[in-house]
mmCIF file of C-alpha atoms in Angstrom:
data_model
loop_
_atom_site.group_PDB
_atom_site.id
_atom_site.type_symbol
_atom_site.label_atom_id
_atom_site.label_comp_id
_atom_site.label_asym_id
_atom_site.label_seq_id
_atom_site.Cartn_x
_atom_site.Cartn_y
_atom_site.Cartn_z
ATOM 1 C CA MET A 9 0.000 0.000 0.000
ATOM 2 C CA THR A 10 1.421 3.384 -0.970
ATOM 3 C CA THR A 11 1.250 6.359 1.319
ATOM 4 C CA ARG A 12 0.377 9.805 0.191
ATOM 5 C CA ASN A 13 2.286 12.961 1.075
ATOM 6 C CA LEU A 14 0.436 15.840 2.674
ATOM 7 C CA THR A 15 -0.327 18.818 0.440
ATOM 8 C CA ARG A 16 0.775 22.306 1.428
ATOM 9 C CA GLU A 17 -2.781 23.132 2.474
ATOM 10 C CA GLU A 18 -2.957 20.038 4.677
ATOM 11 C CA LEU A 19 0.404 20.873 6.218
ATOM 12 C CA GLU A 20 -0.737 24.420 6.940
ATOM 13 C CA GLU A 21 -3.954 23.146 8.483
ATOM 14 C CA GLY A 22 -2.029 20.624 10.579
ATOM 15 C CA ILE A 23 0.414 23.262 11.786
ATOM 16 C CA LYS A 24 -2.394 25.629 12.728
ATOM 17 C CA SER A 25 -4.145 22.838 14.641
ATOM 18 C CA LEU A 26 -1.160 21.662 16.715
ATOM 19 C CA GLU A 27 -2.194 20.755 20.254
ATOM 20 C CA GLN A 28 -0.692 22.523 23.253
ATOM 21 C CA SER A 29 1.371 19.442 24.156
ATOM 22 C CA ASP A 30 2.895 19.333 20.659
ATOM 23 C CA ILE A 31 3.630 23.051 20.760
ATOM 24 C CA LEU A 32 5.459 22.522 24.058
ATOM 25 C CA ARG A 33 7.296 19.550 22.528
ATOM 26 C CA LEU A 34 8.471 21.715 19.641
ATOM 27 C CA LYS A 35 9.666 24.377 22.066
ATOM 28 C CA GLY A 36 11.480 21.740 24.145
ATOM 29 C CA ILE A 37 13.193 20.256 21.100
ATOM 30 C CA ALA A 38 14.144 23.668 19.715
ATOM 31 C CA THR A 39 15.561 24.666 23.102
ATOM 32 C CA THR A 40 17.575 21.442 23.239
ATOM 33 C CA PHE A 41 19.000 22.007 19.764
ATOM 34 C CA THR A 42 19.911 25.628 20.491
ATOM 35 C CA GLY A 43 21.524 24.926 23.859
ATOM 36 C CA GLY A 44 18.854 26.780 25.827
ATOM 37 C CA HIS A 45 18.987 29.982 23.832
ATOM 38 C CA GLU A 46 15.426 31.320 23.976
ATOM 39 C CA HIS A 47 15.495 33.545 20.880
ATOM 40 C CA GLU A 48 17.420 31.037 18.787
ATOM 41 C CA ALA A 49 14.865 28.381 19.753
ATOM 42 C CA GLU A 50 11.981 30.588 18.619
ATOM 43 C CA ASP A 51 13.791 31.434 15.387
ATOM 44 C CA LEU A 52 14.386 27.735 14.789
ATOM 45 C CA ILE A 53 10.666 26.958 15.124
ATOM 46 C CA SER A 54 9.750 29.801 12.735
ATOM 47 C CA GLU A 55 12.360 28.731 10.211
ATOM 48 C CA ALA A 56 11.164 25.126 10.326
ATOM 49 C CA ILE A 57 7.541 26.157 9.731
ATOM 50 C CA CYS A 58 8.558 28.354 6.784
ATOM 51 C CA ARG A 59 10.669 25.576 5.258
ATOM 52 C CA VAL A 60 7.849 23.073 5.582
ATOM 53 C CA LEU A 61 5.410 25.422 3.875
ATOM 54 C CA GLU A 62 7.903 26.352 1.173
ATOM 55 C CA GLY A 63 7.795 22.684 0.254
ATOM 56 C CA LYS A 64 11.485 22.603 -0.539
ATOM 57 C CA ARG A 65 12.158 19.874 1.992
ATOM 58 C CA GLU A 66 11.267 16.232 1.877
ATOM 59 C CA SER A 67 7.497 15.808 2.004
ATOM 60 C CA CYS A 68 5.568 14.716 5.050
ATOM 61 C CA SER A 69 3.817 11.398 4.645
ATOM 62 C CA GLU A 70 0.210 11.289 5.810
ATOM 63 C CA ASN A 71 1.162 8.600 8.349
ATOM 64 C CA MET A 72 3.845 10.665 10.034
ATOM 65 C CA PRO A 73 2.882 12.780 13.040
ATOM 66 C CA LEU A 74 3.545 16.387 12.095
ATOM 67 C CA VAL A 75 5.575 17.033 15.231
ATOM 68 C CA TYR A 76 8.039 14.276 14.193
ATOM 69 C CA PHE A 77 8.334 15.840 10.760
ATOM 70 C CA LEU A 78 9.002 19.264 12.270
ATOM 71 C CA TYR A 79 11.593 17.702 14.586
ATOM 72 C CA GLY A 80 13.425 16.355 11.513
ATOM 73 C CA ILE A 81 13.391 19.771 9.859
ATOM 74 C CA MET A 82 14.646 21.541 13.004
ATOM 75 C CA ARG A 83 17.387 18.929 13.326
ATOM 76 C CA SER A 84 18.517 19.484 9.716
ATOM 77 C CA ILE A 85 18.527 23.258 10.137
ATOM 78 C CA THR A 86 20.546 22.985 13.356
ATOM 79 C CA TYR A 87 23.212 20.682 11.988
ATOM 80 C CA ASP A 88 23.428 22.486 8.653
ATOM 81 C CA LYS A 89 24.117 25.666 10.619
ATOM 82 C CA ARG A 90 26.734 23.965 12.769
ATOM 83 C CA LYS A 91 28.447 22.662 9.639
ATOM 84 C CA GLU A 92 28.326 26.097 8.041
ATOM 85 C CA TYR A 93 29.662 27.683 11.215
ATOM 86 C CA LYS A 94 32.590 25.272 11.246
ATOM 87 C CA ARG A 95 33.216 25.923 7.560
ATOM 88 C CA GLN A 96 33.267 29.687 8.087
ATOM 89 C CA ILE A 97 35.608 29.441 11.053
ATOM 90 C CA LYS A 98 37.935 27.296 8.967
ATOM 91 C CA LEU A 99 37.732 29.713 6.050
ATOM 92 C CA ALA A 100 38.427 32.699 8.304
ATOM 93 C CA SER A 101 41.355 30.853 9.824
ATOM 94 C CA ASP A 102 42.715 29.883 6.402
ATOM 95 C CA LEU A 103 42.418 33.463 5.185
ATOM 96 C CA LYS A 104 44.186 34.696 8.281
ATOM 97 C CA ILE A 105 46.997 32.252 7.694
ATOM 98 C CA GLU A 106 47.324 33.409 4.106
ATOM 99 C CA ALA A 107 47.331 37.064 5.150
ATOM 100 C CA ASP A 108 49.804 36.602 7.934
ATOM 101 C CA HIS A 109 52.255 34.341 6.121
ATOM 102 C CA SER A 110 53.165 33.366 9.616
ATOM 103 C CA GLU A 111 53.862 30.042 11.257
ATOM 104 C CA SER A 112 50.824 28.243 9.989
ATOM 105 C CA ALA A 113 51.593 24.917 11.586
ATOM 106 C CA ASN A 114 50.376 26.038 14.989
ATOM 107 C CA ILE A 115 47.325 27.926 13.784
ATOM 108 C CA ASP A 116 46.366 25.379 11.192
ATOM 109 C CA ASN A 117 45.215 22.890 13.753
ATOM 110 C CA ALA A 118 43.554 25.497 15.899
ATOM 111 C CA HIS A 119 40.209 25.806 14.157
ATOM 112 C CA PRO A 120 38.790 22.310 14.615
ATOM 113 C CA GLN A 121 39.676 22.419 18.294
ATOM 114 C CA GLU A 122 38.203 25.879 18.584
ATOM 115 C CA THR A 123 34.880 24.976 16.967
ATOM 116 C CA ASP A 124 34.532 21.714 18.827
ATOM 117 C CA LEU A 125 35.162 23.458 22.101
ATOM 118 C CA ILE A 126 31.538 24.593 22.291
ATOM 119 C CA PHE A 127 30.348 21.020 22.019
ATOM 120 C CA ALA A 128 33.164 19.595 24.110
ATOM 121 C CA GLU A 129 32.298 22.095 26.800
ATOM 122 C CA GLY A 130 28.676 20.917 26.719
ATOM 123 C CA LEU A 131 29.895 17.342 27.023
ATOM 124 C CA LYS A 132 32.175 18.147 29.950
ATOM 125 C CA LYS A 133 29.299 19.857 31.729
ATOM 126 C CA LEU A 134 27.170 16.767 31.173
ATOM 127 C CA GLU A 135 29.854 14.477 32.518
ATOM 128 C CA ASN A 136 30.240 16.628 35.634
ATOM 129 C CA LEU A 137 26.509 16.898 36.048
ATOM 130 C CA PHE A 138 25.860 13.180 35.858
ATOM 131 C CA SER A 139 28.947 11.813 37.550
ATOM 132 C CA GLU A 140 26.716 10.764 40.461
ATOM 133 C CA ASP A 141 24.115 9.061 38.242
ATOM 134 C CA GLU A 142 26.034 6.110 36.885
ATOM 135 C CA ASP A 143 23.464 5.015 34.314
ATOM 136 C CA VAL A 144 23.071 8.452 32.776
ATOM 137 C CA PHE A 145 26.824 8.878 32.746
ATOM 138 C CA LEU A 146 27.160 5.546 30.947
ATOM 139 C CA LEU A 147 24.461 6.549 28.470
ATOM 140 C CA ILE A 148 26.335 9.764 27.646
ATOM 141 C CA CYS A 149 29.619 7.896 27.170
ATOM 142 C CA TYR A 150 28.020 5.322 24.887
ATOM 143 C CA LEU A 151 26.191 7.943 22.832
ATOM 144 C CA VAL A 152 29.343 9.995 22.362
ATOM 145 C CA ASP A 153 31.084 6.818 21.230
ATOM 146 C CA GLU A 154 28.268 6.474 18.678
ATOM 147 C CA TYR A 155 26.606 3.377 20.081
ATOM 148 C CA SER A 156 22.975 2.988 19.043
ATOM 149 C CA PRO A 157 20.241 2.690 21.711
ATOM 150 C CA ALA A 158 19.887 -1.024 20.863
ATOM 151 C CA GLU A 159 23.622 -1.603 21.282
ATOM 152 C CA ILE A 160 23.646 0.234 24.606
ATOM 153 C CA GLN A 161 20.732 -1.836 25.885
ATOM 154 C CA ASN A 162 22.446 -4.994 24.750
ATOM 155 C CA LYS A 163 25.791 -4.120 26.323
ATOM 156 C CA GLU A 164 24.318 -3.053 29.645
ATOM 157 C CA GLY A 165 21.444 -5.528 29.729
ATOM 158 C CA TRP A 166 18.933 -2.695 29.994
ATOM 159 C CA THR A 167 15.295 -3.199 29.033
ATOM 160 C CA GLN A 168 13.616 -0.633 26.781
ATOM 161 C CA THR A 169 11.790 0.698 29.837
ATOM 162 C CA HIS A 170 15.028 1.099 31.761
ATOM 163 C CA TYR A 171 16.688 2.804 28.791
ATOM 164 C CA ASN A 172 13.753 5.216 28.499
ATOM 165 C CA SER A 173 13.939 5.929 32.208
ATOM 166 C CA VAL A 174 17.673 6.731 32.051
ATOM 167 C CA ARG A 175 17.115 8.921 29.019
ATOM 168 C CA ARG A 176 14.301 10.740 30.825
ATOM 169 C CA ARG A 177 16.612 11.439 33.776
ATOM 170 C CA LEU A 178 19.180 12.809 31.321
ATOM 171 C CA ARG A 179 16.596 15.186 29.845
ATOM 172 C CA ARG A 180 15.120 16.301 33.131
ATOM 173 C CA GLN A 181 18.439 16.966 34.806
ATOM 174 C CA TRP A 182 19.826 18.690 31.755
ATOM 175 C CA ASN A 183 16.768 20.961 31.703
ATOM 176 C CA GLN A 184 17.244 21.656 35.384
ATOM 177 C CA TYR A 185 20.890 22.486 34.917
ATOM 178 C CA ARG A 186 20.164 24.651 31.909
ATOM 179 C CA ASP A 187 17.521 26.624 33.771
ATOM 180 C CA ASN A 188 19.031 26.812 37.229
ATOM 181 C CA GLY A 189 22.731 26.414 36.797
ATOM 182 C CA GLU A 190 25.330 23.974 37.903
ATOM 183 C CA ARG A 191 24.918 21.761 40.908
ATOM 184 C CA GLU A 192 27.372 22.758 43.582
ATOM 185 C CA MET B 15 15.400 30.739 30.419
ATOM 186 C CA ASN B 16 19.039 29.896 30.602
ATOM 187 C CA LYS B 17 20.670 31.768 33.431
ATOM 188 C CA HIS B 18 24.144 30.364 33.005
ATOM 189 C CA GLY B 19 25.094 30.827 29.385
ATOM 190 C CA HIS B 20 24.219 28.560 26.510
ATOM 191 C CA HIS B 21 25.668 25.133 26.024
ATOM 192 C CA LYS B 22 25.277 23.530 22.651
ATOM 193 C CA LEU B 23 25.000 19.845 23.309
ATOM 194 C CA PRO B 24 26.902 17.270 21.283
ATOM 195 C CA LYS B 25 24.685 16.123 18.425
ATOM 196 C CA VAL B 26 24.123 12.581 19.705
ATOM 197 C CA ILE B 27 23.057 13.781 23.147
ATOM 198 C CA ALA B 28 20.755 16.487 21.765
ATOM 199 C CA ASP B 29 19.164 13.892 19.476
ATOM 200 C CA GLU B 30 18.428 11.491 22.331
ATOM 201 C CA ILE B 31 16.929 14.254 24.473
ATOM 202 C CA ALA B 32 14.805 15.376 21.511
ATOM 203 C CA LYS B 33 13.598 11.786 20.950
ATOM 204 C CA ASP B 34 12.707 11.544 24.614
ATOM 205 C CA ILE B 35 10.613 14.713 24.307
ATOM 206 C CA LEU B 36 8.865 13.266 21.240
ATOM 207 C CA GLU B 37 8.078 9.986 22.961
ATOM 208 C CA ALA B 38 6.994 11.437 26.317
ATOM 209 C CA SER B 39 3.267 11.358 27.065
ATOM 210 C CA ASP B 40 1.222 14.557 26.812
ATOM 211 C CA GLN B 41 0.777 14.468 30.560
ATOM 212 C CA GLU B 42 4.502 14.301 31.186
ATOM 213 C CA ILE B 43 5.167 17.110 28.736
ATOM 214 C CA LEU B 44 2.720 19.296 30.637
ATOM 215 C CA GLU B 45 4.222 18.327 34.001
ATOM 216 C CA VAL B 46 7.771 19.058 32.877
ATOM 217 C CA SER B 47 6.631 22.330 31.320
ATOM 218 C CA LYS B 48 5.267 23.401 34.699
ATOM 219 C CA ASP B 49 8.797 23.016 36.103
ATOM 220 C CA ILE B 50 10.253 25.101 33.297
ATOM 221 C CA TYR B 51 7.700 27.868 32.741
ATOM 222 C CA THR B 52 5.889 29.870 35.384
ATOM 223 C CA ASP B 53 2.942 30.226 32.986
ATOM 224 C CA VAL B 54 2.637 27.143 30.764
ATOM 225 C CA ASP B 55 -0.508 28.346 28.970
ATOM 226 C CA GLY B 56 1.133 31.715 28.317
ATOM 227 C CA GLU B 57 4.260 30.057 26.936
ATOM 228 C CA ALA B 58 2.212 27.779 24.668
ATOM 229 C CA GLU B 59 0.181 30.766 23.478
ATOM 230 C CA LYS B 60 3.379 32.684 22.729
ATOM 231 C CA ILE B 61 4.756 29.806 20.619
ATOM 232 C CA LYS B 62 1.385 29.343 18.926
ATOM 233 C CA ALA B 63 1.427 33.051 17.968
ATOM 234 C CA LEU B 64 4.958 32.598 16.654
ATOM 235 C CA ILE B 65 3.831 29.631 14.558
ATOM 236 C CA MET B 66 0.832 31.517 13.175
ATOM 237 C CA SER B 67 3.087 34.431 12.309
ATOM 238 C CA ALA B 68 5.457 32.072 10.456
ATOM 239 C CA VAL B 69 2.485 30.644 8.529
ATOM 240 C CA LEU B 70 1.322 34.161 7.646
ATOM 241 C CA ASN B 71 4.804 35.176 6.505
ATOM 242 C CA SER B 72 5.074 32.039 4.433
ATOM 243 C CA ASN B 73 1.742 32.785 2.763
ATOM 244 C CA LYS B 74 2.834 36.356 2.050
ATOM 245 C CA GLU B 75 6.028 34.998 0.532
ATOM 246 C CA LYS B 76 4.012 32.585 -1.605
ATOM 247 C CA LEU B 77 1.791 35.434 -2.800
ATOM 248 C CA LYS B 78 4.833 37.560 -3.579
ATOM 249 C CA LEU B 79 6.293 34.719 -5.654
ATOM 250 C CA ALA B 80 3.023 34.279 -7.531
ATOM 251 C CA GLN B 81 2.900 38.010 -8.261
ATOM 252 C CA LYS B 82 6.482 37.964 -9.479
ATOM 253 C CA GLU B 83 5.720 34.987 -11.689
ATOM 254 C CA LEU B 84 2.780 36.874 -13.168
ATOM 255 C CA GLN B 85 4.893 39.979 -13.746
ATOM 256 C CA ASP B 86 7.606 37.883 -15.379
ATOM 257 C CA ARG B 87 5.009 36.295 -17.616
ATOM 258 C CA GLN B 88 3.600 39.690 -18.601
ATOM 259 C CA LEU B 89 7.084 41.047 -19.209
ATOM 260 C CA LYS B 90 7.986 38.053 -21.313
ATOM 261 C CA ASN B 91 4.775 38.328 -23.287
ATOM 262 C CA ASN B 92 5.283 42.057 -23.837
ATOM 263 C CA GLN B 93 8.539 41.249 -25.532
ATOM 264 C CA LEU B 94 6.827 39.091 -28.143
ATOM 265 C CA GLY B 95 7.543 40.271 -31.644
ATOM 266 C CA VAL B 96 4.009 39.449 -32.739
ATOM 267 C CA LEU B 97 2.657 42.146 -30.414
ATOM 268 C CA LYS B 98 4.633 44.798 -32.275
ATOM 269 C CA LEU B 99 2.836 44.109 -35.554
ATOM 270 C CA ASN B 100 0.037 46.391 -36.805
ATOM 271 C CA ILE B 101 -3.527 45.510 -35.934
ATOM 272 C CA LYS B 102 -4.399 44.154 -39.368
ATOM 273 C CA THR B 103 -1.428 41.781 -39.395
ATOM 274 C CA LYS B 104 -2.210 40.678 -35.851
ATOM 275 C CA LYS B 105 -5.738 39.770 -36.874
ATOM 276 C CA ASP B 106 -4.369 37.885 -39.879
ATOM 277 C CA VAL B 107 -2.122 35.878 -37.549
ATOM 278 C CA ILE B 108 -5.089 35.048 -35.346
ATOM 279 C CA LYS B 109 -7.186 34.027 -38.326
ATOM 280 C CA ARG B 110 -4.429 31.791 -39.696
ATOM 281 C CA ALA B 111 -3.966 30.234 -36.257
ATOM 282 C CA LYS B 112 -7.658 29.528 -35.921
ATOM 283 C CA ASP B 113 -7.941 28.042 -39.377
ATOM 284 C CA ALA B 114 -4.931 25.835 -38.792
ATOM 285 C CA SER B 115 -5.609 24.606 -35.315
ATOM 286 C CA SER B 116 -8.208 22.013 -34.592
ATOM 287 C CA SER B 117 -7.493 22.156 -30.884
ATOM 288 C CA LEU B 118 -9.014 25.601 -30.353
ATOM 289 C CA THR B 119 -12.438 25.733 -28.786
ATOM 290 C CA LEU B 120 -15.492 26.850 -30.687
ATOM 291 C CA ALA B 121 -15.527 30.101 -28.731
ATOM 292 C CA ALA B 122 -11.933 30.731 -29.596
ATOM 293 C CA ARG B 123 -12.736 30.161 -33.236
ATOM 294 C CA ASN B 124 -15.408 32.835 -33.229
ATOM 295 C CA ASN B 125 -13.891 35.652 -35.307
ATOM 296 C CA GLU B 126 -16.487 38.193 -34.375
ATOM 297 C CA ALA B 127 -15.681 37.945 -30.667
ATOM 298 C CA ILE B 128 -12.180 39.401 -31.048
ATOM 299 C CA THR B 129 -12.056 43.167 -30.776
ATOM 300 C CA ASP B 130 -8.963 45.261 -31.506
ATOM 301 C CA SER B 131 -8.222 45.553 -27.805
ATOM 302 C CA ASP B 132 -8.457 41.781 -27.356
ATOM 303 C CA THR B 133 -5.904 40.911 -29.999
ATOM 304 C CA ASP B 134 -2.832 41.171 -27.787
ATOM 305 C CA SER B 135 -4.154 38.930 -25.035
ATOM 306 C CA TYR B 136 -5.437 36.497 -27.669
ATOM 307 C CA LEU B 137 -2.021 36.386 -29.327
ATOM 308 C CA MET B 138 -0.349 35.834 -25.943
ATOM 309 C CA ASP B 139 -2.679 32.902 -25.326
ATOM 310 C CA LEU B 140 -1.883 31.454 -28.753
ATOM 311 C CA PHE B 141 1.821 31.815 -28.011
ATOM 312 C CA GLU B 142 1.510 30.145 -24.606
ATOM 313 C CA LEU B 143 -0.581 27.352 -26.086
ATOM 314 C CA GLY B 144 2.229 26.791 -28.553
ATOM 315 C CA VAL B 145 0.065 27.511 -31.582
ATOM 316 C CA ILE B 146 2.284 30.363 -32.817
ATOM 317 C CA ASP B 147 5.909 31.330 -32.206
ATOM 318 C CA GLU B 148 6.983 34.710 -30.832
ATOM 319 C CA ASP B 149 6.900 36.305 -34.276
ATOM 320 C CA GLY B 150 3.414 35.037 -35.078
ATOM 321 C CA ASN B 151 4.429 32.135 -37.322
ATOM 322 C CA LEU B 152 2.311 29.029 -37.045
ATOM 323 C CA LYS B 153 4.012 26.179 -35.246
ATOM 324 C CA LYS B 154 3.783 22.791 -36.804
#
């Protein structure tokens, strides 16, 4: 059986009819992707809605919940921007090297470290934050090492329910940290 | 609101947190939101307004594109050589096109219906239908 893609009109109608819980989900996801930056999160939601209605992105199948589709769009926008940011930093660094004609060996390796610092810093914060919650700490380590949820469950002997519970603790404590600051 | 700077999470961690938000029940989403926002309804209303504004902007953009498309079409049509001919020649072109084309409707074949002021729009239609070329020559 083939599935149909939603038309622009159907997408618009679906977006206008989003329930409060889905609106809060979108805000939560956007805030997660933007590292807690309120305005960036709102811009991300607006940009995703515009992209969906422009119809330039992959279409939304009628079987897919709209909030999942919007999550995918926000994710693409976020990581495209991160890639572009890294590219620009590298370009700026390369141009600087060319202009300076100076010892490029030291500077040349500086940009990847510099750009990854933002993300490495987030990771370090997470590790500090969850050092007392062994399961969440393990989850973070596995995810950073690119293990899939199924592989993590298999390695640790976690059930799906246990995995979900650990992941929920990760989200809740990260939100708490983001909103209230570091645990002393 | 983040009170302690902004920390972009590593991609894999952000993805898992986002999936958890997607899979959480409506009830849990509301409960967690109460911990985050002092006024959950107000926050949801604010985001809803933002969404509606994005929809409105997108529709305006769509309208602007349609208008530009129309202008481009008019501009393109105004550059047709056939429109620079005198009125008698234009009518001859239309007559030849009608006689030659079996695909035109009966109404379109009605000679009497075409006034001098209608000739240009009629020629543009014939051009867009592919009946004549830009200089008024019949296409095979």
